[in-house]
Amino acid sequence: MSKRLKQLTKNADKNFNQMIIGVLIVAIGIFLWADKNYFFWPPQLRLLMNSEWSDIVFICLGICLLFTALTGNRSRKFQSILLILASAAVAMLLAEQVWHVLGAHKVEMIMAVILDAGLLTLLIRCAYKN
C-alpha cells in the first residue's frame, strides 16, 4: 500500500499544475451549482447561462483532470482532450463574465474575470507543455 501512496504522491508532484487546475475547476462548478442567479444579463439568456448542465460539465472536467493527474497521465491524447475542453469551458465562462462587466456594468465581477483569465493562462501553459 505504501508503494501506491508513494506513486500517487510522485504523480501529484509531477502534475501539480494540472492538480491545481482540477481543484479550481471543481470549485467553480460547485459555486455555479450553488448560485443559480450568478448570471443575469442579458435576461433572455439567463436560464441558459445558469443551466445545471454547465455546472455538471465543470465538476466532471475538474474531477477527470484530477484523476488523470493522480494516475500519471497515462494517455497523453486523453489528457490533451481534457485540457482543451477545460480551456474552452473556462474561456466561455470568462466571456460571459466580461459580458456582464461591460454590458451590465457589473464591475464587481472584475475579480472573477481576472482569476478566470489566470486559470485560462495556466490551462494553456499546461496544454502547451503536454
Tab-separated table of N, CA, C and O in Angstrom:
chain	number	residue	atom	x	y	z
A	1	MET	N	0.814	-1.195	0.000
A	1	MET	CA	0.000	0.000	0.000
A	1	MET	C	0.859	1.262	0.000
A	1	MET	O	0.521	2.245	-0.615
A	2	SER	N	1.962	1.206	0.684
A	2	SER	CA	2.856	2.345	0.764
A	2	SER	C	3.442	2.699	-0.607
A	2	SER	O	3.644	3.873	-0.910
A	3	LYS	N	3.671	1.668	-1.412
A	3	LYS	CA	4.215	1.896	-2.749
A	3	LYS	C	3.214	2.670	-3.616
A	3	LYS	O	3.602	3.567	-4.367
A	4	ARG	N	1.931	2.336	-3.499
A	4	ARG	CA	0.893	3.050	-4.256
A	4	ARG	C	0.787	4.507	-3.811
A	4	ARG	O	0.623	5.402	-4.631
A	5	LEU	N	0.856	4.713	-2.514
A	5	LEU	CA	0.792	6.072	-1.990
A	5	LEU	C	1.980	6.900	-2.453
A	5	LEU	O	1.829	8.068	-2.819
A	6	LYS	N	3.150	6.301	-2.474
A	6	LYS	CA	4.341	6.999	-2.980
A	6	LYS	C	4.178	7.353	-4.454
A	6	LYS	O	4.559	8.440	-4.879
A	7	GLN	N	3.602	6.432	-5.231
A	7	GLN	CA	3.392	6.685	-6.658
A	7	GLN	C	2.380	7.813	-6.865
A	7	GLN	O	2.579	8.681	-7.714
A	8	LEU	N	1.295	7.806	-6.073
A	8	LEU	CA	0.306	8.886	-6.167
A	8	LEU	C	0.934	10.225	-5.800
A	8	LEU	O	0.685	11.236	-6.464
A	9	THR	N	1.737	10.244	-4.758
A	9	THR	CA	2.417	11.473	-4.346
A	9	THR	C	3.382	11.950	-5.422
A	9	THR	O	3.446	13.152	-5.719
A	10	LYS	N	4.092	11.025	-6.029
A	10	LYS	CA	5.026	11.363	-7.106
A	10	LYS	C	4.265	11.928	-8.311
A	10	LYS	O	4.678	12.937	-8.901
A	11	ASN	N	3.147	11.298	-8.663
A	11	ASN	CA	2.329	11.781	-9.781
A	11	ASN	C	1.739	13.157	-9.481
A	11	ASN	O	1.692	14.019	-10.361
A	12	ALA	N	1.271	13.360	-8.250
A	12	ALA	CA	0.709	14.655	-7.867
A	12	ALA	C	1.775	15.746	-7.932
A	12	ALA	O	1.501	16.868	-8.367
A	13	ASP	N	2.991	15.422	-7.522
A	13	ASP	CA	4.079	16.391	-7.577
A	13	ASP	C	4.458	16.704	-9.026
A	13	ASP	O	4.680	17.853	-9.387
A	14	LYS	N	4.501	15.673	-9.855
A	14	LYS	CA	4.868	15.834	-11.261
A	14	LYS	C	3.812	16.634	-12.033
A	14	LYS	O	4.137	17.404	-12.926
A	15	ASN	N	2.546	16.457	-11.678
A	15	ASN	CA	1.431	17.106	-12.380
A	15	ASN	C	0.740	18.135	-11.490
A	15	ASN	O	-0.489	18.240	-11.478
A	16	PHE	N	1.543	18.892	-10.744
A	16	PHE	CA	0.998	19.827	-9.764
A	16	PHE	C	0.085	20.878	-10.403
A	16	PHE	O	-0.989	21.178	-9.883
A	17	ASN	N	0.501	21.448	-11.529
A	17	ASN	CA	-0.326	22.464	-12.196
A	17	ASN	C	-1.690	21.896	-12.582
A	17	ASN	O	-2.710	22.554	-12.425
A	18	GLN	N	-1.678	20.675	-13.104
A	18	GLN	CA	-2.935	20.054	-13.501
A	18	GLN	C	-3.813	19.773	-12.275
A	18	GLN	O	-5.034	19.883	-12.354
A	19	MET	N	-3.203	19.439	-11.153
A	19	MET	CA	-3.960	19.218	-9.916
A	19	MET	C	-4.626	20.529	-9.466
A	19	MET	O	-5.810	20.531	-9.110
A	20	ILE	N	-3.882	21.625	-9.497
A	20	ILE	CA	-4.433	22.932	-9.113
A	20	ILE	C	-5.586	23.298	-10.038
A	20	ILE	O	-6.638	23.754	-9.586
A	21	ILE	N	-5.396	23.105	-11.338
A	21	ILE	CA	-6.444	23.401	-12.318
A	21	ILE	C	-7.688	22.573	-12.019
A	21	ILE	O	-8.811	23.089	-12.028
A	22	GLY	N	-7.501	21.293	-11.759
A	22	GLY	CA	-8.637	20.416	-11.468
A	22	GLY	C	-9.415	20.866	-10.246
A	22	GLY	O	-10.644	20.924	-10.260
A	23	VAL	N	-8.697	21.203	-9.186
A	23	VAL	CA	-9.356	21.666	-7.956
A	23	VAL	C	-10.123	22.961	-8.211
A	23	VAL	O	-11.266	23.120	-7.765
A	24	LEU	N	-9.514	23.885	-8.928
A	24	LEU	CA	-10.174	25.165	-9.215
A	24	LEU	C	-11.418	24.982	-10.077
A	24	LEU	O	-12.448	25.623	-9.840
A	25	ILE	N	-11.346	24.101	-11.065
A	25	ILE	CA	-12.496	23.882	-11.938
A	25	ILE	C	-13.632	23.198	-11.176
A	25	ILE	O	-14.805	23.537	-11.364
A	26	VAL	N	-13.304	22.256	-10.304
A	26	VAL	CA	-14.340	21.644	-9.461
A	26	VAL	C	-14.972	22.706	-8.559
A	26	VAL	O	-16.200	22.758	-8.408
A	27	ALA	N	-14.157	23.576	-7.980
A	27	ALA	CA	-14.673	24.638	-7.105
A	27	ALA	C	-15.591	25.594	-7.878
A	27	ALA	O	-16.642	26.002	-7.368
A	28	ILE	N	-15.214	25.928	-9.099
A	28	ILE	CA	-16.065	26.790	-9.937
A	28	ILE	C	-17.396	26.099	-10.199
A	28	ILE	O	-18.465	26.710	-10.099
A	29	GLY	N	-17.346	24.821	-10.543
A	29	GLY	CA	-18.578	24.073	-10.807
A	29	GLY	C	-19.488	24.021	-9.593
A	29	GLY	O	-20.709	24.210	-9.708
A	30	ILE	N	-18.915	23.789	-8.421
A	30	ILE	CA	-19.717	23.740	-7.190
A	30	ILE	C	-20.320	25.114	-6.891
A	30	ILE	O	-21.492	25.227	-6.528
A	31	PHE	N	-19.529	26.161	-7.072
A	31	PHE	CA	-20.037	27.513	-6.840
A	31	PHE	C	-21.180	27.844	-7.796
A	31	PHE	O	-22.213	28.377	-7.377
A	32	LEU	N	-21.006	27.527	-9.075
A	32	LEU	CA	-22.065	27.813	-10.044
A	32	LEU	C	-23.311	26.975	-9.764
A	32	LEU	O	-24.432	27.416	-10.008
A	33	TRP	N	-23.121	25.747	-9.275
A	33	TRP	CA	-24.260	24.895	-8.925
A	33	TRP	C	-25.041	25.518	-7.761
A	33	TRP	O	-26.268	25.501	-7.748
A	34	ALA	N	-24.315	26.076	-6.797
A	34	ALA	CA	-24.955	26.643	-5.607
A	34	ALA	C	-25.642	27.975	-5.897
A	34	ALA	O	-26.663	28.286	-5.278
A	35	ASP	N	-25.110	28.758	-6.835
A	35	ASP	CA	-25.665	30.082	-7.124
A	35	ASP	C	-26.362	30.060	-8.483
A	35	ASP	O	-25.725	30.219	-9.520
A	36	LYS	N	-27.657	29.884	-8.461
A	36	LYS	CA	-28.420	29.798	-9.708
A	36	LYS	C	-28.787	31.164	-10.277
A	36	LYS	O	-29.480	31.247	-11.280
A	37	ASN	N	-28.356	32.239	-9.653
A	37	ASN	CA	-28.629	33.590	-10.151
A	37	ASN	C	-27.342	34.347	-10.430
A	37	ASN	O	-27.328	35.573	-10.445
A	38	TYR	N	-26.245	33.631	-10.655
A	38	TYR	CA	-24.955	34.283	-10.866
A	38	TYR	C	-24.969	35.105	-12.149
A	38	TYR	O	-24.539	36.251	-12.168
A	39	PHE	N	-25.456	34.526	-13.223
A	39	PHE	CA	-25.548	35.243	-14.493
A	39	PHE	C	-26.959	35.810	-14.639
A	39	PHE	O	-27.938	35.110	-14.418
A	40	PHE	N	-27.045	37.069	-15.023
A	40	PHE	CA	-28.363	37.704	-15.112
A	40	PHE	C	-28.551	38.534	-16.373
A	40	PHE	O	-29.660	38.977	-16.662
A	41	TRP	N	-27.487	38.758	-17.123
A	41	TRP	CA	-27.597	39.647	-18.278
A	41	TRP	C	-27.044	38.991	-19.520
A	41	TRP	O	-25.966	38.390	-19.451
A	42	PRO	N	-27.669	39.031	-20.628
A	42	PRO	CA	-28.996	39.583	-20.903
A	42	PRO	C	-30.091	38.676	-20.346
A	42	PRO	O	-29.897	37.464	-20.247
A	43	PRO	N	-31.203	39.245	-19.987
A	43	PRO	CA	-32.278	38.471	-19.356
A	43	PRO	C	-32.778	37.297	-20.203
A	43	PRO	O	-33.200	36.291	-19.666
A	44	GLN	N	-32.697	37.433	-21.531
A	44	GLN	CA	-33.173	36.369	-22.414
A	44	GLN	C	-32.342	35.095	-22.274
A	44	GLN	O	-32.827	34.002	-22.517
A	45	LEU	N	-31.076	35.221	-21.901
A	45	LEU	CA	-30.176	34.071	-21.799
A	45	LEU	C	-29.942	33.628	-20.359
A	45	LEU	O	-29.107	32.762	-20.111
A	46	ARG	N	-30.669	34.198	-19.432
A	46	ARG	CA	-30.455	33.905	-18.015
A	46	ARG	C	-30.572	32.413	-17.702
A	46	ARG	O	-29.724	31.840	-17.020
A	47	LEU	N	-31.631	31.766	-18.188
A	47	LEU	CA	-31.827	30.336	-17.909
A	47	LEU	C	-30.730	29.487	-18.533
A	47	LEU	O	-30.251	28.531	-17.922
A	48	LEU	N	-30.317	29.831	-19.740
A	48	LEU	CA	-29.275	29.072	-20.422
A	48	LEU	C	-27.931	29.208	-19.706
A	48	LEU	O	-27.225	28.220	-19.489
A	49	MET	N	-27.575	30.418	-19.310
A	49	MET	CA	-26.284	30.642	-18.667
A	49	MET	C	-26.221	30.064	-17.261
A	49	MET	O	-25.145	29.720	-16.787
A	50	ASN	N	-27.357	29.958	-16.580
A	50	ASN	CA	-27.395	29.392	-15.230
A	50	ASN	C	-27.808	27.919	-15.237
A	50	ASN	O	-28.202	27.386	-14.209
A	51	SER	N	-27.676	27.278	-16.375
A	51	SER	CA	-28.075	25.881	-16.516
A	51	SER	C	-27.231	24.960	-15.639
A	51	SER	O	-26.028	25.160	-15.470
A	52	GLU	N	-27.870	23.933	-15.100
A	52	GLU	CA	-27.152	22.962	-14.274
A	52	GLU	C	-26.189	22.123	-15.103
A	52	GLU	O	-25.234	21.568	-14.575
A	53	TRP	N	-26.438	22.021	-16.389
A	53	TRP	CA	-25.568	21.214	-17.245
A	53	TRP	C	-24.165	21.781	-17.317
A	53	TRP	O	-23.183	21.036	-17.327
A	54	SER	N	-24.052	23.090	-17.377
A	54	SER	CA	-22.712	23.680	-17.405
A	54	SER	C	-21.984	23.435	-16.086
A	54	SER	O	-20.777	23.193	-16.069
A	55	ASP	N	-22.720	23.461	-14.988
A	55	ASP	CA	-22.119	23.189	-13.682
A	55	ASP	C	-21.604	21.753	-13.627
A	55	ASP	O	-20.503	21.492	-13.137
A	56	ILE	N	-22.401	20.832	-14.139
A	56	ILE	CA	-22.018	19.419	-14.158
A	56	ILE	C	-20.782	19.220	-15.029
A	56	ILE	O	-19.873	18.460	-14.676
A	57	VAL	N	-20.724	19.911	-16.156
A	57	VAL	CA	-19.562	19.813	-17.042
A	57	VAL	C	-18.301	20.284	-16.317
A	57	VAL	O	-17.253	19.627	-16.389
A	58	PHE	N	-18.382	21.399	-15.608
A	58	PHE	CA	-17.225	21.902	-14.864
A	58	PHE	C	-16.776	20.894	-13.807
A	58	PHE	O	-15.581	20.605	-13.694
A	59	ILE	N	-17.708	20.369	-13.050
A	59	ILE	CA	-17.353	19.416	-11.991
A	59	ILE	C	-16.727	18.164	-12.592
A	59	ILE	O	-15.684	17.688	-12.113
A	60	CYS	N	-17.312	17.625	-13.649
A	60	CYS	CA	-16.775	16.411	-14.282
A	60	CYS	C	-15.394	16.654	-14.890
A	60	CYS	O	-14.489	15.813	-14.755
A	61	LEU	N	-15.211	17.802	-15.551
A	61	LEU	CA	-13.898	18.123	-16.121
A	61	LEU	C	-12.831	18.219	-15.032
A	61	LEU	O	-11.724	17.695	-15.185
A	62	GLY	N	-13.170	18.878	-13.941
A	62	GLY	CA	-12.212	19.015	-12.848
A	62	GLY	C	-11.846	17.675	-12.228
A	62	GLY	O	-10.671	17.394	-11.976
A	63	ILE	N	-12.839	16.822	-12.024
A	63	ILE	CA	-12.578	15.501	-11.451
A	63	ILE	C	-11.727	14.672	-12.407
A	63	ILE	O	-10.795	13.990	-11.980
A	64	CYS	N	-12.031	14.727	-13.693
A	64	CYS	CA	-11.236	13.980	-14.678
A	64	CYS	C	-9.795	14.475	-14.720
A	64	CYS	O	-8.859	13.671	-14.821
A	65	LEU	N	-9.598	15.788	-14.649
A	65	LEU	CA	-8.236	16.331	-14.630
A	65	LEU	C	-7.481	15.884	-13.384
A	65	LEU	O	-6.300	15.526	-13.465
A	66	LEU	N	-8.155	15.881	-12.245
A	66	LEU	CA	-7.525	15.400	-11.013
A	66	LEU	C	-7.175	13.919	-11.121
A	66	LEU	O	-6.071	13.506	-10.754
A	67	PHE	N	-8.105	13.128	-11.622
A	67	PHE	CA	-7.885	11.685	-11.735
A	67	PHE	C	-6.724	11.368	-12.674
A	67	PHE	O	-5.859	10.558	-12.347
A	68	THR	N	-6.702	12.025	-13.828
A	68	THR	CA	-5.611	11.743	-14.770
A	68	THR	C	-4.271	12.212	-14.221
A	68	THR	O	-3.246	11.579	-14.464
A	69	ALA	N	-4.263	13.314	-13.477
A	69	ALA	CA	-3.005	13.782	-12.883
A	69	ALA	C	-2.500	12.797	-11.835
A	69	ALA	O	-1.309	12.502	-11.777
A	70	LEU	N	-3.407	12.279	-11.021
A	70	LEU	CA	-3.003	11.330	-9.980
A	70	LEU	C	-2.565	9.984	-10.545
A	70	LEU	O	-1.741	9.301	-9.944
A	71	THR	N	-3.112	9.605	-11.678
A	71	THR	CA	-2.732	8.316	-12.274
A	71	THR	C	-1.535	8.455	-13.205
A	71	THR	O	-1.131	7.484	-13.833
A	72	GLY	N	-0.986	9.630	-13.319
A	72	GLY	CA	0.238	9.811	-14.091
A	72	GLY	C	0.041	10.137	-15.552
A	72	GLY	O	0.958	10.012	-16.352
A	73	ASN	N	-1.166	10.572	-15.935
A	73	ASN	CA	-1.440	10.941	-17.328
A	73	ASN	C	-0.990	9.846	-18.298
A	73	ASN	O	-0.172	10.069	-19.179
A	74	ARG	N	-1.513	8.673	-18.115
A	74	ARG	CA	-1.116	7.528	-18.945
A	74	ARG	C	-1.419	7.740	-20.420
A	74	ARG	O	-0.683	7.301	-21.277
A	75	SER	N	-2.526	8.404	-20.706
A	75	SER	CA	-2.885	8.670	-22.090
A	75	SER	C	-2.715	10.158	-22.387
A	75	SER	O	-3.503	10.987	-21.936
A	76	ARG	N	-1.698	10.497	-23.129
A	76	ARG	CA	-1.446	11.906	-23.475
A	76	ARG	C	-2.579	12.478	-24.319
A	76	ARG	O	-2.931	13.646	-24.196
A	77	LYS	N	-3.162	11.641	-25.170
A	77	LYS	CA	-4.254	12.099	-26.029
A	77	LYS	C	-5.471	12.480	-25.174
A	77	LYS	O	-6.082	13.522	-25.378
A	78	PHE	N	-5.811	11.635	-24.196
A	78	PHE	CA	-6.943	11.928	-23.316
A	78	PHE	C	-6.670	13.170	-22.482
A	78	PHE	O	-7.557	14.007	-22.294
A	79	GLN	N	-5.434	13.308	-22.014
A	79	GLN	CA	-5.070	14.496	-21.247
A	79	GLN	C	-5.204	15.752	-22.109
A	79	GLN	O	-5.724	16.769	-21.655
A	80	SER	N	-4.765	15.668	-23.351
A	80	SER	CA	-4.873	16.818	-24.257
A	80	SER	C	-6.330	17.195	-24.491
A	80	SER	O	-6.680	18.382	-24.476
A	81	ILE	N	-7.165	16.198	-24.697
A	81	ILE	CA	-8.599	16.464	-24.915
A	81	ILE	C	-9.206	17.127	-23.686
A	81	ILE	O	-9.961	18.097	-23.798
A	82	LEU	N	-8.873	16.615	-22.506
A	82	LEU	CA	-9.392	17.213	-21.261
A	82	LEU	C	-8.932	18.661	-21.108
A	82	LEU	O	-9.720	19.532	-20.726
A	83	LEU	N	-7.671	18.918	-21.394
A	83	LEU	CA	-7.153	20.287	-21.263
A	83	LEU	C	-7.809	21.230	-22.274
A	83	LEU	O	-8.109	22.388	-21.946
A	84	ILE	N	-8.064	20.746	-23.476
A	84	ILE	CA	-8.736	21.570	-24.489
A	84	ILE	C	-10.167	21.860	-24.079
A	84	ILE	O	-10.640	22.999	-24.177
A	85	LEU	N	-10.885	20.833	-23.601
A	85	LEU	CA	-12.264	21.026	-23.158
A	85	LEU	C	-12.329	21.975	-21.961
A	85	LEU	O	-13.208	22.849	-21.898
A	86	ALA	N	-11.410	21.817	-21.024
A	86	ALA	CA	-11.380	22.698	-19.856
A	86	ALA	C	-11.063	24.139	-20.276
A	86	ALA	O	-11.662	25.082	-19.756
A	87	SER	N	-10.146	24.298	-21.225
A	87	SER	CA	-9.820	25.642	-21.722
A	87	SER	C	-11.033	26.283	-22.383
A	87	SER	O	-11.302	27.474	-22.174
A	88	ALA	N	-11.758	25.509	-23.163
A	88	ALA	CA	-12.958	26.037	-23.824
A	88	ALA	C	-14.014	26.425	-22.793
A	88	ALA	O	-14.656	27.485	-22.917
A	89	ALA	N	-14.207	25.602	-21.770
A	89	ALA	CA	-15.201	25.894	-20.741
A	89	ALA	C	-14.831	27.158	-19.954
A	89	ALA	O	-15.680	28.021	-19.713
A	90	VAL	N	-13.572	27.280	-19.587
A	90	VAL	CA	-13.125	28.459	-18.833
A	90	VAL	C	-13.176	29.703	-19.724
A	90	VAL	O	-13.541	30.789	-19.262
A	91	ALA	N	-12.835	29.561	-21.000
A	91	ALA	CA	-12.909	30.702	-21.917
A	91	ALA	C	-14.361	31.175	-22.073
A	91	ALA	O	-14.619	32.387	-22.128
A	92	MET	N	-15.296	30.231	-22.139
A	92	MET	CA	-16.714	30.603	-22.236
A	92	MET	C	-17.166	31.312	-20.952
A	92	MET	O	-17.871	32.322	-21.015
A	93	LEU	N	-16.749	30.799	-19.807
A	93	LEU	CA	-17.076	31.437	-18.534
A	93	LEU	C	-16.484	32.846	-18.476
A	93	LEU	O	-17.155	33.795	-18.061
A	94	LEU	N	-15.252	32.976	-18.926
A	94	LEU	CA	-14.587	34.282	-18.954
A	94	LEU	C	-15.340	35.260	-19.863
A	94	LEU	O	-15.565	36.415	-19.493
A	95	ALA	N	-15.771	34.789	-21.020
A	95	ALA	CA	-16.522	35.645	-21.943
A	95	ALA	C	-17.850	36.087	-21.325
A	95	ALA	O	-18.242	37.262	-21.449
A	96	GLU	N	-18.539	35.169	-20.651
A	96	GLU	CA	-19.803	35.533	-20.001
A	96	GLU	C	-19.576	36.585	-18.922
A	96	GLU	O	-20.373	37.522	-18.775
A	97	GLN	N	-18.495	36.427	-18.160
A	97	GLN	CA	-18.232	37.385	-17.094
A	97	GLN	C	-17.817	38.753	-17.645
A	97	GLN	O	-18.232	39.785	-17.121
A	98	VAL	N	-17.019	38.756	-18.694
A	98	VAL	CA	-16.650	40.034	-19.330
A	98	VAL	C	-17.898	40.708	-19.891
A	98	VAL	O	-18.059	41.926	-19.807
A	99	TRP	N	-18.797	39.914	-20.445
A	99	TRP	CA	-20.062	40.413	-20.973
A	99	TRP	C	-20.852	41.108	-19.857
A	99	TRP	O	-21.444	42.160	-20.070
A	100	HIS	N	-20.851	40.541	-18.662
A	100	HIS	CA	-21.542	41.152	-17.535
A	100	HIS	C	-20.863	42.458	-17.101
A	100	HIS	O	-21.536	43.427	-16.775
A	101	VAL	N	-19.534	42.448	-17.093
A	101	VAL	CA	-18.805	43.648	-16.673
A	101	VAL	C	-19.050	44.787	-17.656
A	101	VAL	O	-19.350	45.915	-17.256
A	102	LEU	N	-18.953	44.495	-18.946
A	102	LEU	CA	-19.094	45.547	-19.957
A	102	LEU	C	-20.548	45.887	-20.266
A	102	LEU	O	-20.899	47.058	-20.387
A	103	GLY	N	-21.390	44.868	-20.394
A	103	GLY	CA	-22.776	45.105	-20.816
A	103	GLY	C	-23.700	45.527	-19.703
A	103	GLY	O	-24.563	46.382	-19.894
A	104	ALA	N	-23.540	44.923	-18.532
A	104	ALA	CA	-24.434	45.230	-17.412
A	104	ALA	C	-23.767	46.139	-16.385
A	104	ALA	O	-24.369	46.444	-15.358
A	105	HIS	N	-22.539	46.550	-16.669
A	105	HIS	CA	-21.788	47.433	-15.767
A	105	HIS	C	-21.698	46.850	-14.353
A	105	HIS	O	-21.804	47.571	-13.372
A	106	LYS	N	-21.485	45.543	-14.288
A	106	LYS	CA	-21.339	44.828	-13.015
A	106	LYS	C	-19.847	44.730	-12.703
A	106	LYS	O	-19.202	43.709	-12.900
A	107	VAL	N	-19.285	45.827	-12.235
A	107	VAL	CA	-17.854	45.948	-12.005
A	107	VAL	C	-17.372	44.977	-10.923
A	107	VAL	O	-16.205	44.597	-10.903
A	108	GLU	N	-18.275	44.527	-10.074
A	108	GLU	CA	-17.892	43.603	-9.004
A	108	GLU	C	-17.365	42.279	-9.557
A	108	GLU	O	-16.674	41.546	-8.860
A	109	MET	N	-17.706	41.969	-10.800
A	109	MET	CA	-17.281	40.708	-11.402
A	109	MET	C	-15.869	40.769	-11.973
A	109	MET	O	-15.367	39.766	-12.466
A	110	ILE	N	-15.225	41.918	-11.893
A	110	ILE	CA	-13.900	42.064	-12.494
A	110	ILE	C	-12.881	41.138	-11.821
A	110	ILE	O	-11.975	40.625	-12.483
A	111	MET	N	-13.036	40.862	-10.529
A	111	MET	CA	-12.110	39.954	-9.848
A	111	MET	C	-12.262	38.538	-10.404
A	111	MET	O	-11.261	37.846	-10.614
A	112	ALA	N	-13.490	38.123	-10.666
A	112	ALA	CA	-13.717	36.802	-11.267
A	112	ALA	C	-13.121	36.741	-12.672
A	112	ALA	O	-12.563	35.711	-13.066
A	113	VAL	N	-13.204	37.838	-13.402
A	113	VAL	CA	-12.618	37.893	-14.746
A	113	VAL	C	-11.103	37.722	-14.660
A	113	VAL	O	-10.508	36.945	-15.416
A	114	ILE	N	-10.479	38.416	-13.734
A	114	ILE	CA	-9.023	38.330	-13.575
A	114	ILE	C	-8.602	36.917	-13.184
A	114	ILE	O	-7.660	36.352	-13.752
A	115	LEU	N	-9.293	36.335	-12.228
A	115	LEU	CA	-8.946	34.983	-11.774
A	115	LEU	C	-9.175	33.939	-12.876
A	115	LEU	O	-8.361	33.022	-13.035
A	116	ASP	N	-10.269	34.079	-13.618
A	116	ASP	CA	-10.514	33.131	-14.716
A	116	ASP	C	-9.506	33.309	-15.847
A	116	ASP	O	-9.134	32.338	-16.501
A	117	ALA	N	-9.052	34.533	-16.082
A	117	ALA	CA	-8.007	34.757	-17.082
A	117	ALA	C	-6.706	34.086	-16.637
A	117	ALA	O	-5.991	33.482	-17.450
A	118	GLY	N	-6.401	34.155	-15.354
A	118	GLY	CA	-5.229	33.460	-14.823
A	118	GLY	C	-5.354	31.952	-14.948
A	118	GLY	O	-4.395	31.261	-15.316
A	119	LEU	N	-6.530	31.425	-14.663
A	119	LEU	CA	-6.774	29.990	-14.810
A	119	LEU	C	-6.649	29.569	-16.268
A	119	LEU	O	-6.054	28.533	-16.570
A	120	LEU	N	-7.168	30.372	-17.173
A	120	LEU	CA	-7.058	30.058	-18.602
A	120	LEU	C	-5.598	30.079	-19.048
A	120	LEU	O	-5.164	29.214	-19.822
A	121	THR	N	-4.828	31.015	-18.545
A	121	THR	CA	-3.402	31.070	-18.860
A	121	THR	C	-2.686	29.816	-18.361
A	121	THR	O	-1.866	29.230	-19.075
A	122	LEU	N	-3.008	29.382	-17.159
A	122	LEU	CA	-2.426	28.168	-16.607
A	122	LEU	C	-2.830	26.932	-17.417
A	122	LEU	O	-2.009	26.052	-17.670
A	123	LEU	N	-4.079	26.905	-17.859
A	123	LEU	CA	-4.545	25.794	-18.708
A	123	LEU	C	-3.787	25.760	-20.039
A	123	LEU	O	-3.365	24.687	-20.495
A	124	ILE	N	-3.622	26.902	-20.653
A	124	ILE	CA	-2.923	26.966	-21.933
A	124	ILE	C	-1.465	26.544	-21.761
A	124	ILE	O	-0.910	25.802	-22.579
A	125	ARG	N	-0.846	26.976	-20.675
A	125	ARG	CA	0.539	26.579	-20.399
A	125	ARG	C	0.646	25.064	-20.195
A	125	ARG	O	1.560	24.420	-20.704
A	126	CYS	N	-0.288	24.520	-19.457
A	126	CYS	CA	-0.288	23.071	-19.194
A	126	CYS	C	-0.507	22.299	-20.495
A	126	CYS	O	0.155	21.282	-20.736
A	127	ALA	N	-1.392	22.770	-21.348
A	127	ALA	CA	-1.633	22.110	-22.635
A	127	ALA	C	-0.410	22.227	-23.548
A	127	ALA	O	-0.057	21.286	-24.259
A	128	TYR	N	0.262	23.377	-23.507
A	128	TYR	CA	1.448	23.587	-24.322
A	128	TYR	C	2.573	22.649	-23.905
A	128	TYR	O	3.278	22.081	-24.745
A	129	LYS	N	2.738	22.462	-22.595
A	129	LYS	CA	3.796	21.581	-22.105
A	129	LYS	C	3.478	20.115	-22.352
A	129	LYS	O	4.366	19.278	-22.281
A	130	ASN	N	2.213	19.804	-22.622
A	130	ASN	CA	1.823	18.421	-22.893
A	130	ASN	C	2.313	18.044	-24.255
A	130	ASN	O	2.599	17.054	-24.691
